[in-house]
mmCIF file of C-alpha atoms and ligand atoms in Angstrom:
data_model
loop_
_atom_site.group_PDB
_atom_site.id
_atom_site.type_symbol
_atom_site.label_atom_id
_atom_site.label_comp_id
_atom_site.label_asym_id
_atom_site.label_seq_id
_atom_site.Cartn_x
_atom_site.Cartn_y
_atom_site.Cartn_z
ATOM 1 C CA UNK A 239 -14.226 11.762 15.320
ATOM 2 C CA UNK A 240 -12.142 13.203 12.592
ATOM 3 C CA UNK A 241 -12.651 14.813 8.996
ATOM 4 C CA UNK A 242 -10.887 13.438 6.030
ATOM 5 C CA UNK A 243 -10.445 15.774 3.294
ATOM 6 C CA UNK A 244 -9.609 13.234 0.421
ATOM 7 C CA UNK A 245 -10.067 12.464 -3.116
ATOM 8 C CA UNK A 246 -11.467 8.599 -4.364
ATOM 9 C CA UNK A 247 -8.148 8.149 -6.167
ATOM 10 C CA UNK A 248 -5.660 9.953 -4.612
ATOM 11 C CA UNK A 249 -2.661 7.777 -3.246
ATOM 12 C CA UNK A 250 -1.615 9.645 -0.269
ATOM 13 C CA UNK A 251 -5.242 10.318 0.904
ATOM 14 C CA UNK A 252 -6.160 6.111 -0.007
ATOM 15 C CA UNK A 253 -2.567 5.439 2.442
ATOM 16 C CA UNK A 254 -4.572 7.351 4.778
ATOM 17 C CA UNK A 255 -7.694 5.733 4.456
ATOM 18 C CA UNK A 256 -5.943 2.248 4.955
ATOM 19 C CA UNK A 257 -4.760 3.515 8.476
ATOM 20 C CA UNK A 258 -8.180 4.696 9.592
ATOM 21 C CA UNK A 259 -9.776 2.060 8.448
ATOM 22 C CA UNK A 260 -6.760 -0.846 9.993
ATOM 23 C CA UNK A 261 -6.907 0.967 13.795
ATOM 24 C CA UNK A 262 -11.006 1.071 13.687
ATOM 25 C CA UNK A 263 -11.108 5.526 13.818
ATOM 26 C CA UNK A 264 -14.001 6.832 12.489
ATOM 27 C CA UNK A 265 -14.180 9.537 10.376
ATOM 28 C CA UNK A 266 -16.393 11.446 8.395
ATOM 29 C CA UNK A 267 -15.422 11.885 4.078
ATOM 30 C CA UNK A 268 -14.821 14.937 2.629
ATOM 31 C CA UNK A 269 -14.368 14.606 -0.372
ATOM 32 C CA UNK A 270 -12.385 17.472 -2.698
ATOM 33 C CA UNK A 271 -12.525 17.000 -6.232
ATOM 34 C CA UNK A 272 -9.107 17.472 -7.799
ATOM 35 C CA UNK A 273 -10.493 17.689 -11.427
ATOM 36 C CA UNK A 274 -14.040 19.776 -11.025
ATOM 37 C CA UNK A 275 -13.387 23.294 -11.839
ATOM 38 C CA UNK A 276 -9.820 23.939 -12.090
ATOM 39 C CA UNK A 277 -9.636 21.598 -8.999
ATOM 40 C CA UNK A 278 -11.321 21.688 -5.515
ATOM 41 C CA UNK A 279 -8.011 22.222 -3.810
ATOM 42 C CA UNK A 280 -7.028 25.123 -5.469
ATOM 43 C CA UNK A 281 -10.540 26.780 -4.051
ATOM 44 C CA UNK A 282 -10.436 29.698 -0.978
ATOM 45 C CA UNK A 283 -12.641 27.540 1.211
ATOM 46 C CA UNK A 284 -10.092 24.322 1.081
ATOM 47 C CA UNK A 285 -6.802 26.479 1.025
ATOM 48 C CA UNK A 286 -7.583 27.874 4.539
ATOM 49 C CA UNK A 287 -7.806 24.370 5.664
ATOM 50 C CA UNK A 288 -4.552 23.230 3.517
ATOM 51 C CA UNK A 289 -2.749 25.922 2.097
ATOM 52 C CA UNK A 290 -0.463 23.511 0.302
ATOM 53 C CA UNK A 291 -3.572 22.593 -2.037
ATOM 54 C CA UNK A 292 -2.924 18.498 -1.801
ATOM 55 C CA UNK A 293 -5.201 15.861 -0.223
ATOM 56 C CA UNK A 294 -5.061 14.302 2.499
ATOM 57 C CA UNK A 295 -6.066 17.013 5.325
ATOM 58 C CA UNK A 296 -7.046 14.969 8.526
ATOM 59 C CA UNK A 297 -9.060 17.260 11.126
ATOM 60 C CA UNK A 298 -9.225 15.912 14.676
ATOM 61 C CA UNK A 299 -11.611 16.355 16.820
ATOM 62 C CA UNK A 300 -10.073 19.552 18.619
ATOM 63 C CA UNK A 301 -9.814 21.070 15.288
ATOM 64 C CA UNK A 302 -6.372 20.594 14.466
ATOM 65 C CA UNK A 303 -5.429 20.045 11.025
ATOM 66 C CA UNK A 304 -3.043 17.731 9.927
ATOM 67 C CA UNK A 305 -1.062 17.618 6.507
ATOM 68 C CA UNK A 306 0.686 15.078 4.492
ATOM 69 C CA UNK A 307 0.454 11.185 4.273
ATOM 70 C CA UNK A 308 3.049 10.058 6.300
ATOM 71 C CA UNK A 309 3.033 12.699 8.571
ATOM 72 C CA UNK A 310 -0.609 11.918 9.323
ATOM 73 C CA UNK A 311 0.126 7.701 10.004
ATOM 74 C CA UNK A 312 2.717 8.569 12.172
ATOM 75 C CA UNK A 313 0.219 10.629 14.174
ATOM 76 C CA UNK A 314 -1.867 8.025 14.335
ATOM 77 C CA UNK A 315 0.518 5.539 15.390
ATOM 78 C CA UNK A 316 1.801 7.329 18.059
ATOM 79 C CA UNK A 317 -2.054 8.281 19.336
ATOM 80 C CA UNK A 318 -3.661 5.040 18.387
ATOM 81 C CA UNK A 319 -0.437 2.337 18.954
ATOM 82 C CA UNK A 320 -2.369 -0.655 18.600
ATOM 83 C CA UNK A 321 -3.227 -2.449 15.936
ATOM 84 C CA UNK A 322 0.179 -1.308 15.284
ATOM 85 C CA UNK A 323 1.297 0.071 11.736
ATOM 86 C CA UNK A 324 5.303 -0.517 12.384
ATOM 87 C CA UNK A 325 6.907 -3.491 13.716
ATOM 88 C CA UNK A 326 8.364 -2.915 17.833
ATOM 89 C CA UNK A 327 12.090 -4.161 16.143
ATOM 90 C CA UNK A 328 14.100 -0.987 15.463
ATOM 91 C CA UNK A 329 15.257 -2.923 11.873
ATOM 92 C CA UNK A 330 12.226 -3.559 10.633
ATOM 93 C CA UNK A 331 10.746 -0.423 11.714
ATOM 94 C CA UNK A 332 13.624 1.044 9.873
ATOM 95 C CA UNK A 333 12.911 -1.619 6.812
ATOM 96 C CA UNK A 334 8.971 -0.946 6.661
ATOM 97 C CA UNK A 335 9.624 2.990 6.515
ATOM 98 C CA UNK A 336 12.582 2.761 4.314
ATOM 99 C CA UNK A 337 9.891 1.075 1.748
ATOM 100 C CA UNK A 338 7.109 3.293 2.436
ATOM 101 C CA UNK A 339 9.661 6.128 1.780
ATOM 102 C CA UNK A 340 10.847 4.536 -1.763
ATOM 103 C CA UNK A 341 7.182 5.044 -2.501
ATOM 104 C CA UNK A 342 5.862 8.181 -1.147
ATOM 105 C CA UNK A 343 8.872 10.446 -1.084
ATOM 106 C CA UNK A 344 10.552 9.278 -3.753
ATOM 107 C CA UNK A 345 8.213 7.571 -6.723
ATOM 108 C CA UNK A 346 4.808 9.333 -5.949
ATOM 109 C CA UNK A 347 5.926 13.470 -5.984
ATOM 110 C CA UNK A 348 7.200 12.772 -9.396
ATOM 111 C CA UNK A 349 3.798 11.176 -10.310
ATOM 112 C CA UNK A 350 1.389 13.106 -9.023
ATOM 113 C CA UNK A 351 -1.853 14.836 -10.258
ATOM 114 C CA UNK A 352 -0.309 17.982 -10.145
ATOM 115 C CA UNK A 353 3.513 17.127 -11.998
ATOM 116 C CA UNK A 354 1.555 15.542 -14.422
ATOM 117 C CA UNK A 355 -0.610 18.456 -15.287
ATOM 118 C CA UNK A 356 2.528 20.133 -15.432
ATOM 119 C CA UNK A 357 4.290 18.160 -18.106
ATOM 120 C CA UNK A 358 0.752 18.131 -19.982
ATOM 121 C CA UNK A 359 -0.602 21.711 -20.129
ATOM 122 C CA UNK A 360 3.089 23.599 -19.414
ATOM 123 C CA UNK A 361 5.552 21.702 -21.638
ATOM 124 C CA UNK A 362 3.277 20.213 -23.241
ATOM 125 C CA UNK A 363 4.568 16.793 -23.860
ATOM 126 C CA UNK A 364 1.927 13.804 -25.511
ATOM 127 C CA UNK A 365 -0.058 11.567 -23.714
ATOM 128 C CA UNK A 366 2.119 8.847 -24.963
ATOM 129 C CA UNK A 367 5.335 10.904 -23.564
ATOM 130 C CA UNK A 368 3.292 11.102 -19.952
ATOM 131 C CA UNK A 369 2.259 7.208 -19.507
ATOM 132 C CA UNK A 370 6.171 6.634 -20.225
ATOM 133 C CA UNK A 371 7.238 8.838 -17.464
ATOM 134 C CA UNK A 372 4.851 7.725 -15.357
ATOM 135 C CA UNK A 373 5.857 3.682 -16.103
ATOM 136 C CA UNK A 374 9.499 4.961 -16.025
ATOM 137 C CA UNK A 375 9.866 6.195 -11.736
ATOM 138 C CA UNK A 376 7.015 3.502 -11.049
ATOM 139 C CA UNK A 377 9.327 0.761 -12.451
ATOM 140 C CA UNK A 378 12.176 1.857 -11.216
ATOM 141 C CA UNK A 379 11.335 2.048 -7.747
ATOM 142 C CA UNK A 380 9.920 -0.700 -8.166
ATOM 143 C CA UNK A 381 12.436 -2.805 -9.682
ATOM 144 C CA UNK A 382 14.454 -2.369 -6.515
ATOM 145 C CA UNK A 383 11.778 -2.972 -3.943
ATOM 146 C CA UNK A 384 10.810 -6.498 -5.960
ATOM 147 C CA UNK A 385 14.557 -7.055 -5.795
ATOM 148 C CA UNK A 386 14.548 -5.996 -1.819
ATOM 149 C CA UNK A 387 11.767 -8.525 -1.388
ATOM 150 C CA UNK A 388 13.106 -11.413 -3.154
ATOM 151 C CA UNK A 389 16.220 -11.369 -1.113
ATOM 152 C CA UNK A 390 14.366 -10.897 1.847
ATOM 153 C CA UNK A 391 14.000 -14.371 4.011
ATOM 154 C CA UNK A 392 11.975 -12.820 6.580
ATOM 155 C CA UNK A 393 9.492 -11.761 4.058
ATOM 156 C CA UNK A 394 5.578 -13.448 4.550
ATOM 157 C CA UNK A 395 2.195 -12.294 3.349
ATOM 158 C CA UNK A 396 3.574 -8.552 3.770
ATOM 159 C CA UNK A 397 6.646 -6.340 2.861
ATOM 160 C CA UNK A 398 7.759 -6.941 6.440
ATOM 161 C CA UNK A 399 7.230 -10.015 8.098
ATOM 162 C CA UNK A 400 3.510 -11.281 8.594
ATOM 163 C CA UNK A 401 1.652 -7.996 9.482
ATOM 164 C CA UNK A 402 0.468 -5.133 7.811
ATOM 165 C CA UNK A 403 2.929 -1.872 7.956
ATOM 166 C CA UNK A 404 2.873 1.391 6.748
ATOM 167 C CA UNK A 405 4.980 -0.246 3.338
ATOM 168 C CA UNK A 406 2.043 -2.041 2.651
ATOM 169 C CA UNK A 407 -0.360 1.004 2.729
ATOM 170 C CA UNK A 408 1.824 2.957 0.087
ATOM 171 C CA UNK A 409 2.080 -0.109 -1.956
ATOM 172 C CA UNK A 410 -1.357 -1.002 -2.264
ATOM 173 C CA UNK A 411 -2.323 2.273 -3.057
ATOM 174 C CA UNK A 412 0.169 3.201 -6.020
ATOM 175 C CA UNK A 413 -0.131 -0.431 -7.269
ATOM 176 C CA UNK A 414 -3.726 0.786 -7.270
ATOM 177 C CA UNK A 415 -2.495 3.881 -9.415
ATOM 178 C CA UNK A 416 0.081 2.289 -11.774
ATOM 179 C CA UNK A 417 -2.923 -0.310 -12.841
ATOM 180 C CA UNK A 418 -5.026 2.883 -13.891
ATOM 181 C CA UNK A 419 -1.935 4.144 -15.811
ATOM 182 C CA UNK A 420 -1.428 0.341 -17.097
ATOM 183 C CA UNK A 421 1.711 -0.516 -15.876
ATOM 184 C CA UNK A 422 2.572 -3.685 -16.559
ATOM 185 C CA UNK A 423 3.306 -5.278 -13.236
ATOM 186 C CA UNK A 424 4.540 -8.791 -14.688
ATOM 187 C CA UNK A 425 8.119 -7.879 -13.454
ATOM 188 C CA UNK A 426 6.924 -7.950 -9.784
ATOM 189 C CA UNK A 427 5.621 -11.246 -8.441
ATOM 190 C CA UNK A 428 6.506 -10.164 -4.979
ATOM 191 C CA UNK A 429 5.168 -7.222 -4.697
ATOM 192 C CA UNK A 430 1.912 -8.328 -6.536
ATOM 193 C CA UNK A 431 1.753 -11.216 -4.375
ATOM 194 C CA UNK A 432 1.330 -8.720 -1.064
ATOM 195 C CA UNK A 433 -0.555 -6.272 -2.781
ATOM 196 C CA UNK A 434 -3.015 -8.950 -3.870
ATOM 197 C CA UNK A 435 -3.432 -10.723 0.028
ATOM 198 C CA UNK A 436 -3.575 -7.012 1.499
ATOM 199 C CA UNK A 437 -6.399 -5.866 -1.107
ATOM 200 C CA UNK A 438 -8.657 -8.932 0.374
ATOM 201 C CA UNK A 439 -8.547 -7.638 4.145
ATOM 202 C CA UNK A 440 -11.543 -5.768 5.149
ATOM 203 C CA UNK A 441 -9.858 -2.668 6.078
ATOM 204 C CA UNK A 442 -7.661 -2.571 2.430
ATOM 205 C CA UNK A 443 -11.485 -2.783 1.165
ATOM 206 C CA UNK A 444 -12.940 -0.406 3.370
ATOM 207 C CA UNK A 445 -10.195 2.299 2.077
ATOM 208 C CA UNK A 446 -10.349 1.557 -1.335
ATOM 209 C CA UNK A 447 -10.723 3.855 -3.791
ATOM 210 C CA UNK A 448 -14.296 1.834 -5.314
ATOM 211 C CA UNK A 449 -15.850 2.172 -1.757
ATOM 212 C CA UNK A 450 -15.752 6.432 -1.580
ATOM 213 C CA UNK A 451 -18.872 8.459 -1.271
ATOM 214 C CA UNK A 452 -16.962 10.006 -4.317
ATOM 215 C CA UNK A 453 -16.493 7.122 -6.689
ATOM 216 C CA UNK A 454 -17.840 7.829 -9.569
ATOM 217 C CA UNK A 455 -20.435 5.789 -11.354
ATOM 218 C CA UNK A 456 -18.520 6.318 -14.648
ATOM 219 C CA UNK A 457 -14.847 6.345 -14.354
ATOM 220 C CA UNK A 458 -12.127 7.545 -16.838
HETATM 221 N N1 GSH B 77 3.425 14.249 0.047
HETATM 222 C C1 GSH B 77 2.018 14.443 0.057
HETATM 223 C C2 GSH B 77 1.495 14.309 -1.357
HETATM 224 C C3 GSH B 77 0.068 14.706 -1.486
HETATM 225 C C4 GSH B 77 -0.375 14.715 -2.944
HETATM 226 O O1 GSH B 77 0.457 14.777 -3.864
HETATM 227 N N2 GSH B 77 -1.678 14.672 -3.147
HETATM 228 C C5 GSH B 77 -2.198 14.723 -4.485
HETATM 229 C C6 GSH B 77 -3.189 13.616 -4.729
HETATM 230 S S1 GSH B 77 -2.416 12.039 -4.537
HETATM 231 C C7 GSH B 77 -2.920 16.052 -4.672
HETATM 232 O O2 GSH B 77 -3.596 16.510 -3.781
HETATM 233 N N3 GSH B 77 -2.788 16.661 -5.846
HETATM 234 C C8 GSH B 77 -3.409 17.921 -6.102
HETATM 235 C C9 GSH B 77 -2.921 18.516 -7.369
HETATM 236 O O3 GSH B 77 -2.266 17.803 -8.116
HETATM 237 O O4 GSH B 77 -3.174 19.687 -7.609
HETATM 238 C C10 GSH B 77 1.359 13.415 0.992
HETATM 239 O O5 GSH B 77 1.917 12.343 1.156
HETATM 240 O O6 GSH B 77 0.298 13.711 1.562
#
């Protein structure tokens, strides 16, 4: 059984939850609030388990902790192979991390909670100033994955051929984020068009952000 140190909305610990939830693992929530009190993570009793103050933390059984997103599906590929989260070709294993990456390493660090903070409180640029950053490294990531997809004959009902991949978990989840920051996503049929088949699998619903012990009743 392991412990999942996560936050309703947070994209990396939602990528997470789609994993769990896709191989059948159980786990038990923990949630850490991000916002309450300066922010959960930043707290002595969370910092021993994760001293780089960011959710996800997965705790297996043994006790060992593990950090970050990708990391963390890769561990659970390699313990848990089947259902299987990358595709046995060496291409489009390459292709369905290659996307994943566009997302998590490149689009999401300059989004996060904490960068955002940064440009708010710090240099304190508007709110209007902050949604346009955030639309601008959303939409330009994914400009070129919608471009990747359209050109991409092998494409079905997910980024990479017909089954679910680790692409699809980091595109779900910061679709999920760009709608709360009201991106328009007009410009990307194809990606909207796998984001909105994955979000009606069970496990996609299981994960989401609406279905945590930590949703709150009122949202803002
Ligand atoms: N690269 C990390 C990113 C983790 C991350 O940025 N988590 C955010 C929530 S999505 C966080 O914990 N933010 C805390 C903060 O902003 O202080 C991963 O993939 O796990």
């Amino acid at each position: 059984m392991f412990t999942l140190y996560s936050y309703y909305r947070s994209t990396a610990a939602y990528r997470v939850r789609i994993a769990l939830e896709y191989k059948g693992l159980h786990y038990s929530y923990k949630p850490v609030d991000l916002m309450r009190d300066g922010g959960e993570q930043h707290h002595d009793s969370y910092m021993k388990i994760n001293p780089q103050q960011l959710v996800p933390s997965l705790v297996t059984a043994e006790g060992q902790v593990l950090t970050q997103s990708l990391a963390i599906i890769d561990y659970l590929e390699e313990v848990y192979p089947t259902p299987a989260l990358l595709p046995y070709d060496p291409i489009a294993k390459a292709n369905a991390r290659a996307i994943a990456q566009a997302i998590a390493c490149d689009t999401h660090p300059l989004n996060n909670s904490r960068v955002l903070k940064y440009l708010t409180h710090t240099l304190r640029i508007d709110d209007q100033a902050k949604q346009e950053w955030y639309a601008h490294w959303v939409n330009t990531t994914f400009t070129s994955l919608e471009q990747l997809l359209r050109a991409d004959p092998s494409r079905g009902h997910y980024c990479v051929g017909d089954s679910v991949t680790v692409a699809d978990l980091c595109l779900v989840a910061q679709v999920y984020n760009a709608n709360r920051f009201k991106v328009d996503m007009t410009p990307y049929p194809n990606l909207m068009a796998i984001n909105n088949h994955c979000i009606t699998q069970e496990f996609f619903i299981a994960a989401s952000p609406e279905q945590q012990p930590d949703y709150p009743a009122t949202t803002n």
